């Protein structure tokens, strides 16, 4: 049976009112208290960007996106290829495809207004349980249980949950729901995330200044820095591939668009072979190809080693872009490929 500790939401909210992080997509607690309305579009956009990505990285992308497309309607009206190009470098590119599809759905099905409950939010493209709860709580002050990695860590330590992740997730989710207050649930959700990001950190948690230090069961047991426990990670496999860079004398590079389905779907790229244990090194068309080196890149589930081939042609047999602009619009792995073939200044 789960027992709620003496930790109280009010103690954490008092701490948050004094120490909340200043984030470009956040309405400060003092402003919320004065009635400043939170923009659901900015909450949704930031939450999609923050999936698997750090706050420091997201800030610049968030500023760029809100400058280019300040409303969900503006984002929905933008060409998808423009959205994908501006997303380049942020990673996890299915998020970018779903981002555009979600904006279109909000405009088409909801008159440009985000729904304000979890069930309706989860019907939108790319909005899963965590994101729906975060939008419902932060944008609409609904008492939704918001659980990201920071919240998991805080709950595991407050309740001394020693079950390994991911098996512990259902228990941690139940604890998160128990702790979520009816009053100020949006500020509370952000407070727990801030606590995990700044004090209850993965290593060397600053327990001495934590507003929940007294009721923390893991601190009392002396195991706070050991939680949450995780199952050992599996060794990532290594896949091989070939990249084919065709350039003309003016510094333009042949480009292609990857299929919508699959890794890096819909993104601008250079032609490649399949990525497998033993890829077939057949170029996309006959030319004087020469091997110029190898690029290595790590994805979530595997390491990739790309052998890079270069050909210089008088005329490129397809769409092209100037090399610097092409690299800027491509995912990181292809930007690495183009950097390899770029002459040093």
mmCIF file of C-alpha atoms in Angstrom:
data_model
loop_
_atom_site.group_PDB
_atom_site.id
_atom_site.type_symbol
_atom_site.label_atom_id
_atom_site.label_comp_id
_atom_site.label_asym_id
_atom_site.label_seq_id
_atom_site.Cartn_x
_atom_site.Cartn_y
_atom_site.Cartn_z
ATOM 1 C CA UNK A 1 0.000 0.000 0.000
ATOM 2 C CA UNK A 2 1.336 3.409 -0.975
ATOM 3 C CA UNK A 3 1.637 5.868 1.892
ATOM 4 C CA UNK A 4 1.801 9.594 1.186
ATOM 5 C CA UNK A 5 4.823 11.153 2.940
ATOM 6 C CA UNK A 6 4.708 14.354 4.925
ATOM 7 C CA UNK A 7 5.835 16.262 1.857
ATOM 8 C CA UNK A 8 3.255 18.884 0.975
ATOM 9 C CA UNK A 9 2.540 20.683 -2.259
ATOM 10 C CA UNK A 10 2.310 23.981 -0.387
ATOM 11 C CA UNK A 11 5.909 23.693 0.847
ATOM 12 C CA UNK A 12 7.114 23.113 -2.688
ATOM 13 C CA UNK A 13 4.996 25.939 -4.085
ATOM 14 C CA UNK A 14 6.413 28.338 -1.493
ATOM 15 C CA UNK A 15 9.897 27.376 -2.691
ATOM 16 C CA UNK A 16 8.849 27.717 -6.349
ATOM 17 C CA UNK A 17 7.469 31.197 -5.779
ATOM 18 C CA UNK A 18 10.960 32.270 -4.708
ATOM 19 C CA UNK A 19 13.164 30.160 -6.984
ATOM 20 C CA UNK A 20 11.247 29.431 -10.217
ATOM 21 C CA UNK A 21 13.480 29.302 -13.285
ATOM 22 C CA UNK A 22 13.059 32.132 -15.783
ATOM 23 C CA UNK A 23 12.162 30.320 -19.008
ATOM 24 C CA UNK A 24 10.980 31.988 -22.229
ATOM 25 C CA UNK A 25 7.846 29.832 -22.501
ATOM 26 C CA UNK A 26 6.853 30.158 -18.840
ATOM 27 C CA UNK A 27 4.590 32.640 -17.084
ATOM 28 C CA UNK A 28 6.260 33.440 -13.751
ATOM 29 C CA UNK A 29 4.264 32.439 -10.644
ATOM 30 C CA UNK A 30 3.832 36.075 -9.573
ATOM 31 C CA UNK A 31 2.423 36.931 -13.014
ATOM 32 C CA UNK A 32 0.074 33.934 -12.927
ATOM 33 C CA UNK A 33 -1.152 35.114 -9.524
ATOM 34 C CA UNK A 34 -1.956 38.481 -11.099
ATOM 35 C CA UNK A 35 -4.019 36.784 -13.768
ATOM 36 C CA UNK A 36 -1.566 36.758 -16.686
ATOM 37 C CA UNK A 37 -2.875 34.147 -19.105
ATOM 38 C CA UNK A 38 -0.610 31.295 -20.208
ATOM 39 C CA UNK A 39 -0.495 30.772 -23.988
ATOM 40 C CA UNK A 40 -1.249 27.079 -24.710
ATOM 41 C CA UNK A 41 0.630 27.348 -28.009
ATOM 42 C CA UNK A 42 3.874 28.279 -26.271
ATOM 43 C CA UNK A 43 3.387 25.555 -23.658
ATOM 44 C CA UNK A 44 2.736 22.917 -26.331
ATOM 45 C CA UNK A 45 5.634 24.060 -28.525
ATOM 46 C CA UNK A 46 8.097 24.039 -25.632
ATOM 47 C CA UNK A 47 6.954 20.644 -24.374
ATOM 48 C CA UNK A 48 7.386 19.043 -27.802
ATOM 49 C CA UNK A 49 10.843 20.578 -28.160
ATOM 50 C CA UNK A 50 11.894 19.537 -24.644
ATOM 51 C CA UNK A 51 11.240 15.851 -25.272
ATOM 52 C CA UNK A 52 14.668 14.161 -25.096
ATOM 53 C CA UNK A 53 16.330 17.600 -25.357
ATOM 54 C CA UNK A 54 17.866 19.969 -22.803
ATOM 55 C CA UNK A 55 16.475 23.360 -21.839
ATOM 56 C CA UNK A 56 19.708 25.051 -22.930
ATOM 57 C CA UNK A 57 19.376 23.632 -26.457
ATOM 58 C CA UNK A 58 15.669 24.328 -26.769
ATOM 59 C CA UNK A 59 15.815 28.042 -25.878
ATOM 60 C CA UNK A 60 17.294 29.137 -29.210
ATOM 61 C CA UNK A 61 14.935 26.947 -31.249
ATOM 62 C CA UNK A 62 11.923 28.148 -29.272
ATOM 63 C CA UNK A 63 12.896 31.775 -29.890
ATOM 64 C CA UNK A 64 13.327 31.100 -33.618
ATOM 65 C CA UNK A 65 10.033 29.239 -34.007
ATOM 66 C CA UNK A 66 7.983 31.810 -32.107
ATOM 67 C CA UNK A 67 9.571 34.590 -34.134
ATOM 68 C CA UNK A 68 8.801 32.863 -37.445
ATOM 69 C CA UNK A 69 5.421 31.445 -36.404
ATOM 70 C CA UNK A 70 4.016 33.321 -33.378
ATOM 71 C CA UNK A 71 0.690 31.459 -33.366
ATOM 72 C CA UNK A 72 -0.503 27.928 -33.999
ATOM 73 C CA UNK A 73 -2.301 29.222 -37.082
ATOM 74 C CA UNK A 74 0.898 30.648 -38.499
ATOM 75 C CA UNK A 75 2.711 27.362 -37.896
ATOM 76 C CA UNK A 76 -0.091 25.369 -39.519
ATOM 77 C CA UNK A 77 0.021 27.604 -42.601
ATOM 78 C CA UNK A 78 3.792 27.254 -43.016
ATOM 79 C CA UNK A 79 5.099 24.774 -45.615
ATOM 80 C CA UNK A 80 6.100 21.570 -43.833
ATOM 81 C CA UNK A 81 9.532 21.570 -45.454
ATOM 82 C CA UNK A 82 10.219 24.987 -43.903
ATOM 83 C CA UNK A 83 9.300 23.694 -40.456
ATOM 84 C CA UNK A 84 11.503 20.624 -40.896
ATOM 85 C CA UNK A 85 14.392 22.784 -42.094
ATOM 86 C CA UNK A 86 14.184 25.077 -39.050
ATOM 87 C CA UNK A 87 14.022 21.998 -36.797
ATOM 88 C CA UNK A 88 17.288 20.621 -38.240
ATOM 89 C CA UNK A 89 19.818 19.925 -35.503
ATOM 90 C CA UNK A 90 17.230 19.531 -32.735
ATOM 91 C CA UNK A 91 16.959 15.783 -33.315
ATOM 92 C CA UNK A 92 14.159 13.212 -32.968
ATOM 93 C CA UNK A 93 12.675 14.390 -36.243
ATOM 94 C CA UNK A 94 9.329 12.623 -35.912
ATOM 95 C CA UNK A 95 8.579 15.421 -33.440
ATOM 96 C CA UNK A 96 8.887 18.002 -36.218
ATOM 97 C CA UNK A 97 6.527 16.125 -38.548
ATOM 98 C CA UNK A 98 4.018 15.676 -35.735
ATOM 99 C CA UNK A 99 4.443 19.315 -34.698
ATOM 100 C CA UNK A 100 3.243 20.529 -38.070
ATOM 101 C CA UNK A 101 0.492 17.906 -38.259
ATOM 102 C CA UNK A 102 -0.704 18.863 -34.766
ATOM 103 C CA UNK A 103 -0.829 22.566 -35.648
ATOM 104 C CA UNK A 104 -2.904 21.710 -38.716
ATOM 105 C CA UNK A 105 -5.254 19.576 -36.580
ATOM 106 C CA UNK A 106 -5.752 22.340 -33.998
ATOM 107 C CA UNK A 107 -6.649 24.805 -36.752
ATOM 108 C CA UNK A 108 -8.769 22.343 -38.758
ATOM 109 C CA UNK A 109 -10.603 20.537 -35.938
ATOM 110 C CA UNK A 110 -10.570 23.049 -33.059
ATOM 111 C CA UNK A 111 -10.788 26.456 -34.765
ATOM 112 C CA UNK A 112 -7.199 27.235 -33.797
ATOM 113 C CA UNK A 113 -7.825 26.770 -30.056
ATOM 114 C CA UNK A 114 -6.077 24.013 -28.105
ATOM 115 C CA UNK A 115 -8.490 21.737 -26.222
ATOM 116 C CA UNK A 116 -8.186 22.071 -22.462
ATOM 117 C CA UNK A 117 -8.535 18.483 -21.226
ATOM 118 C CA UNK A 118 -6.162 15.529 -21.395
ATOM 119 C CA UNK A 119 -8.439 13.229 -23.386
ATOM 120 C CA UNK A 120 -8.938 15.687 -26.226
ATOM 121 C CA UNK A 121 -5.282 16.714 -26.183
ATOM 122 C CA UNK A 122 -4.164 13.092 -26.545
ATOM 123 C CA UNK A 123 -6.102 12.827 -29.802
ATOM 124 C CA UNK A 124 -3.770 15.396 -31.385
ATOM 125 C CA UNK A 125 -0.797 14.149 -33.467
ATOM 126 C CA UNK A 126 2.373 13.717 -31.425
ATOM 127 C CA UNK A 127 0.698 14.419 -28.061
ATOM 128 C CA UNK A 128 1.225 11.520 -25.669
ATOM 129 C CA UNK A 129 0.242 11.080 -22.018
ATOM 130 C CA UNK A 130 3.026 13.262 -20.609
ATOM 131 C CA UNK A 131 2.564 16.125 -23.078
ATOM 132 C CA UNK A 132 -1.219 16.102 -22.695
ATOM 133 C CA UNK A 133 -0.901 16.256 -18.910
ATOM 134 C CA UNK A 134 1.696 19.040 -19.119
ATOM 135 C CA UNK A 135 -0.459 21.193 -21.407
ATOM 136 C CA UNK A 136 -3.594 20.567 -19.326
ATOM 137 C CA UNK A 137 -1.815 21.494 -16.097
ATOM 138 C CA UNK A 138 0.461 24.336 -17.189
ATOM 139 C CA UNK A 139 -1.740 26.010 -19.793
ATOM 140 C CA UNK A 140 -5.173 25.392 -18.235
ATOM 141 C CA UNK A 141 -4.396 24.717 -14.543
ATOM 142 C CA UNK A 142 -6.024 21.298 -14.648
ATOM 143 C CA UNK A 143 -4.969 18.890 -11.846
ATOM 144 C CA UNK A 144 -3.148 16.530 -14.216
ATOM 145 C CA UNK A 145 -0.308 14.275 -13.102
ATOM 146 C CA UNK A 146 2.726 15.480 -15.066
ATOM 147 C CA UNK A 147 5.620 13.019 -14.993
ATOM 148 C CA UNK A 148 8.849 13.561 -16.885
ATOM 149 C CA UNK A 149 12.326 12.332 -15.967
ATOM 150 C CA UNK A 150 12.772 15.021 -13.333
ATOM 151 C CA UNK A 151 9.456 14.166 -11.686
ATOM 152 C CA UNK A 152 10.244 10.439 -11.762
ATOM 153 C CA UNK A 153 13.497 11.083 -9.932
ATOM 154 C CA UNK A 154 11.909 13.311 -7.292
ATOM 155 C CA UNK A 155 9.073 10.858 -6.612
ATOM 156 C CA UNK A 156 11.455 7.890 -6.465
ATOM 157 C CA UNK A 157 13.505 9.683 -3.805
ATOM 158 C CA UNK A 158 10.674 11.181 -1.742
ATOM 159 C CA UNK A 159 9.035 7.744 -1.456
ATOM 160 C CA UNK A 160 12.276 5.691 -1.608
ATOM 161 C CA UNK A 161 11.003 3.611 -4.522
ATOM 162 C CA UNK A 162 13.773 1.090 -5.171
ATOM 163 C CA UNK A 163 12.118 -0.782 -8.036
ATOM 164 C CA UNK A 164 14.183 -0.377 -11.201
ATOM 165 C CA UNK A 165 13.004 1.737 -14.093
ATOM 166 C CA UNK A 166 11.121 1.227 -16.303
ATOM 167 C CA UNK A 167 9.240 -1.254 -14.072
ATOM 168 C CA UNK A 168 8.754 1.477 -11.461
ATOM 169 C CA UNK A 169 6.866 3.824 -13.810
ATOM 170 C CA UNK A 170 3.299 2.766 -12.872
ATOM 171 C CA UNK A 171 4.043 3.203 -9.161
ATOM 172 C CA UNK A 172 5.749 6.547 -9.745
ATOM 173 C CA UNK A 173 2.840 7.722 -11.882
ATOM 174 C CA UNK A 174 0.389 6.833 -9.089
ATOM 175 C CA UNK A 175 2.520 8.701 -6.570
ATOM 176 C CA UNK A 176 2.687 11.694 -8.882
ATOM 177 C CA UNK A 177 -1.098 11.728 -9.155
ATOM 178 C CA UNK A 178 -1.453 11.499 -5.364
ATOM 179 C CA UNK A 179 0.843 14.451 -4.833
ATOM 180 C CA UNK A 180 -0.766 16.712 -7.472
ATOM 181 C CA UNK A 181 -2.898 19.374 -5.729
ATOM 182 C CA UNK A 182 -6.211 20.816 -6.851
ATOM 183 C CA UNK A 183 -4.844 24.320 -6.167
ATOM 184 C CA UNK A 184 -2.228 25.694 -8.573
ATOM 185 C CA UNK A 185 -1.580 22.349 -10.315
ATOM 186 C CA UNK A 186 0.222 24.080 -13.200
ATOM 187 C CA UNK A 187 2.686 25.837 -10.913
ATOM 188 C CA UNK A 188 3.072 22.623 -8.908
ATOM 189 C CA UNK A 189 3.972 20.599 -12.021
ATOM 190 C CA UNK A 190 6.611 23.152 -12.989
ATOM 191 C CA UNK A 191 7.856 23.296 -9.394
ATOM 192 C CA UNK A 192 8.555 19.550 -9.282
ATOM 193 C CA UNK A 193 10.359 19.762 -12.620
ATOM 194 C CA UNK A 194 12.423 22.702 -11.378
ATOM 195 C CA UNK A 195 13.253 20.832 -8.185
ATOM 196 C CA UNK A 196 14.564 17.884 -10.187
ATOM 197 C CA UNK A 197 16.473 20.094 -12.611
ATOM 198 C CA UNK A 198 18.194 22.311 -10.019
ATOM 199 C CA UNK A 199 18.352 20.532 -6.636
ATOM 200 C CA UNK A 200 17.258 16.899 -6.839
ATOM 201 C CA UNK A 201 19.700 16.287 -9.681
ATOM 202 C CA UNK A 202 20.770 12.857 -11.002
ATOM 203 C CA UNK A 203 24.134 13.027 -9.233
ATOM 204 C CA UNK A 204 25.095 14.882 -6.047
ATOM 205 C CA UNK A 205 21.603 16.117 -5.111
ATOM 206 C CA UNK A 206 21.692 19.250 -2.943
ATOM 207 C CA UNK A 207 19.576 17.749 -0.154
ATOM 208 C CA UNK A 208 20.624 20.438 2.334
ATOM 209 C CA UNK A 209 18.661 23.152 0.532
ATOM 210 C CA UNK A 210 15.743 21.017 -0.695
ATOM 211 C CA UNK A 211 12.274 22.151 0.448
ATOM 212 C CA UNK A 212 11.321 18.470 0.779
ATOM 213 C CA UNK A 213 14.470 17.339 2.605
ATOM 214 C CA UNK A 214 12.690 16.409 5.852
ATOM 215 C CA UNK A 215 10.023 14.120 4.396
ATOM 216 C CA UNK A 216 12.394 12.555 1.826
ATOM 217 C CA UNK A 217 12.531 8.831 2.579
ATOM 218 C CA UNK A 218 15.552 8.243 0.361
ATOM 219 C CA UNK A 219 17.546 10.949 2.161
ATOM 220 C CA UNK A 220 16.635 9.362 5.498
ATOM 221 C CA UNK A 221 17.923 6.009 4.220
ATOM 222 C CA UNK A 222 21.076 7.580 2.783
ATOM 223 C CA UNK A 223 20.285 6.367 -0.738
ATOM 224 C CA UNK A 224 19.045 9.538 -2.442
ATOM 225 C CA UNK A 225 21.907 9.612 -4.927
ATOM 226 C CA UNK A 226 21.250 5.966 -5.831
ATOM 227 C CA UNK A 227 17.650 6.494 -6.943
ATOM 228 C CA UNK A 228 15.941 5.962 -9.224
ATOM 229 C CA UNK A 229 17.509 2.602 -9.949
ATOM 230 C CA UNK A 230 17.704 1.644 -13.601
ATOM 231 C CA UNK A 231 18.161 -1.617 -15.408
ATOM 232 C CA UNK A 232 21.550 -1.902 -17.146
ATOM 233 C CA UNK A 233 21.504 -0.435 -20.635
ATOM 234 C CA UNK A 234 21.844 -2.796 -23.563
ATOM 235 C CA UNK A 235 24.871 -2.322 -25.786
ATOM 236 C CA UNK A 236 23.925 -0.352 -28.887
ATOM 237 C CA UNK A 237 24.543 -2.130 -32.189
ATOM 238 C CA UNK A 238 26.677 -0.554 -34.906
ATOM 239 C CA UNK A 239 25.213 -0.073 -38.377
ATOM 240 C CA UNK A 240 27.139 0.801 -41.505
ATOM 241 C CA UNK A 241 26.201 2.941 -44.480
ATOM 242 C CA UNK A 242 27.459 4.931 -47.457
ATOM 243 C CA UNK A 243 26.808 8.617 -48.147
ATOM 244 C CA UNK A 244 27.144 10.048 -51.649
ATOM 245 C CA UNK A 245 27.972 13.753 -51.930
ATOM 246 C CA UNK A 246 27.758 15.213 -55.415
ATOM 247 C CA UNK A 247 28.970 18.802 -55.813
ATOM 248 C CA UNK A 248 29.373 21.221 -58.677
ATOM 249 C CA UNK A 249 32.109 23.777 -59.196
ATOM 250 C CA UNK A 250 30.050 26.536 -57.568
ATOM 251 C CA UNK A 251 29.736 24.782 -54.209
ATOM 252 C CA UNK A 252 26.236 23.421 -54.631
ATOM 253 C CA UNK A 253 25.442 19.960 -53.314
ATOM 254 C CA UNK A 254 22.895 17.450 -54.581
ATOM 255 C CA UNK A 255 20.045 17.008 -52.076
ATOM 256 C CA UNK A 256 17.242 14.556 -51.555
ATOM 257 C CA UNK A 257 14.309 14.236 -49.169
ATOM 258 C CA UNK A 258 14.090 11.130 -47.026
ATOM 259 C CA UNK A 259 10.842 9.117 -47.078
ATOM 260 C CA UNK A 260 8.231 10.288 -44.584
ATOM 261 C CA UNK A 261 8.221 6.979 -42.755
ATOM 262 C CA UNK A 262 11.315 5.881 -40.915
ATOM 263 C CA UNK A 263 14.298 7.514 -39.274
ATOM 264 C CA UNK A 264 14.792 11.205 -40.176
ATOM 265 C CA UNK A 265 11.607 10.992 -42.229
ATOM 266 C CA UNK A 266 10.850 13.961 -44.468
ATOM 267 C CA UNK A 267 14.189 15.613 -43.750
ATOM 268 C CA UNK A 268 16.583 17.097 -46.291
ATOM 269 C CA UNK A 269 19.570 14.787 -46.836
ATOM 270 C CA UNK A 270 22.259 13.605 -49.207
ATOM 271 C CA UNK A 271 21.763 10.250 -50.941
ATOM 272 C CA UNK A 272 22.768 7.252 -48.828
ATOM 273 C CA UNK A 273 22.687 3.508 -48.929
ATOM 274 C CA UNK A 274 20.610 1.547 -46.455
ATOM 275 C CA UNK A 275 21.975 1.484 -42.907
ATOM 276 C CA UNK A 276 22.628 -2.118 -41.951
ATOM 277 C CA UNK A 277 25.294 -4.639 -41.000
ATOM 278 C CA UNK A 278 26.427 -5.013 -44.621
ATOM 279 C CA UNK A 279 25.072 -2.223 -46.870
ATOM 280 C CA UNK A 280 25.445 -2.381 -50.628
ATOM 281 C CA UNK A 281 27.911 0.357 -51.726
ATOM 282 C CA UNK A 282 26.134 1.141 -54.993
ATOM 283 C CA UNK A 283 26.136 4.879 -55.833
ATOM 284 C CA UNK A 284 22.891 6.614 -56.835
ATOM 285 C CA UNK A 285 24.219 7.240 -60.368
ATOM 286 C CA UNK A 286 27.475 6.684 -62.291
ATOM 287 C CA UNK A 287 30.201 9.261 -61.602
ATOM 288 C CA UNK A 288 33.858 9.479 -60.643
ATOM 289 C CA UNK A 289 33.242 8.751 -56.946
ATOM 290 C CA UNK A 290 36.107 8.738 -54.488
ATOM 291 C CA UNK A 291 36.061 7.786 -50.841
ATOM 292 C CA UNK A 292 36.973 10.757 -48.634
ATOM 293 C CA UNK A 293 36.497 9.518 -45.086
ATOM 294 C CA UNK A 294 34.035 8.308 -42.487
ATOM 295 C CA UNK A 295 31.461 9.998 -40.265
ATOM 296 C CA UNK A 296 30.209 8.537 -36.999
ATOM 297 C CA UNK A 297 26.929 9.396 -35.347
ATOM 298 C CA UNK A 298 24.883 7.959 -32.503
ATOM 299 C CA UNK A 299 21.111 7.595 -32.570
ATOM 300 C CA UNK A 300 18.898 6.464 -29.718
ATOM 301 C CA UNK A 301 19.088 2.781 -30.583
ATOM 302 C CA UNK A 302 22.298 2.363 -32.594
ATOM 303 C CA UNK A 303 25.666 3.797 -33.611
ATOM 304 C CA UNK A 304 26.116 4.670 -37.283
ATOM 305 C CA UNK A 305 29.302 4.687 -39.342
ATOM 306 C CA UNK A 306 28.940 6.337 -42.746
ATOM 307 C CA UNK A 307 31.597 5.989 -45.427
ATOM 308 C CA UNK A 308 31.514 9.239 -47.392
ATOM 309 C CA UNK A 309 32.018 9.338 -51.165
ATOM 310 C CA UNK A 310 32.480 12.536 -53.164
ATOM 311 C CA UNK A 311 32.037 13.354 -56.862
ATOM 312 C CA UNK A 312 32.498 16.745 -58.534
ATOM 313 C CA UNK A 313 30.238 17.288 -61.533
ATOM 314 C CA UNK A 314 29.669 20.036 -64.061
ATOM 315 C CA UNK A 315 25.920 19.704 -63.574
ATOM 316 C CA UNK A 316 24.004 18.093 -60.710
ATOM 317 C CA UNK A 317 21.270 15.612 -61.728
ATOM 318 C CA UNK A 318 18.610 16.874 -59.345
ATOM 319 C CA UNK A 319 17.707 19.473 -56.713
ATOM 320 C CA UNK A 320 20.609 21.206 -55.025
ATOM 321 C CA UNK A 321 21.488 23.863 -52.484
ATOM 322 C CA UNK A 322 24.548 25.917 -51.716
ATOM 323 C CA UNK A 323 26.621 23.862 -49.315
ATOM 324 C CA UNK A 324 26.362 26.079 -46.203
ATOM 325 C CA UNK A 325 22.578 26.412 -46.553
ATOM 326 C CA UNK A 326 22.190 22.681 -47.197
ATOM 327 C CA UNK A 327 24.167 21.784 -44.069
ATOM 328 C CA UNK A 328 22.098 24.189 -41.961
ATOM 329 C CA UNK A 329 18.828 22.608 -43.126
ATOM 330 C CA UNK A 330 19.907 18.991 -42.613
ATOM 331 C CA UNK A 331 19.953 16.730 -39.552
ATOM 332 C CA UNK A 332 23.239 16.644 -37.670
ATOM 333 C CA UNK A 333 24.449 13.398 -39.230
ATOM 334 C CA UNK A 334 24.286 14.894 -42.739
ATOM 335 C CA UNK A 335 25.756 18.185 -41.577
ATOM 336 C CA UNK A 336 28.729 16.111 -40.395
ATOM 337 C CA UNK A 337 28.974 14.532 -43.823
ATOM 338 C CA UNK A 338 29.021 17.908 -45.562
ATOM 339 C CA UNK A 339 31.559 19.272 -43.081
ATOM 340 C CA UNK A 340 33.866 16.398 -44.010
ATOM 341 C CA UNK A 341 33.847 17.391 -47.679
ATOM 342 C CA UNK A 342 34.045 21.151 -47.079
ATOM 343 C CA UNK A 343 37.525 22.527 -47.810
ATOM 344 C CA UNK A 344 39.211 24.006 -44.764
ATOM 345 C CA UNK A 345 39.408 27.855 -44.867
#
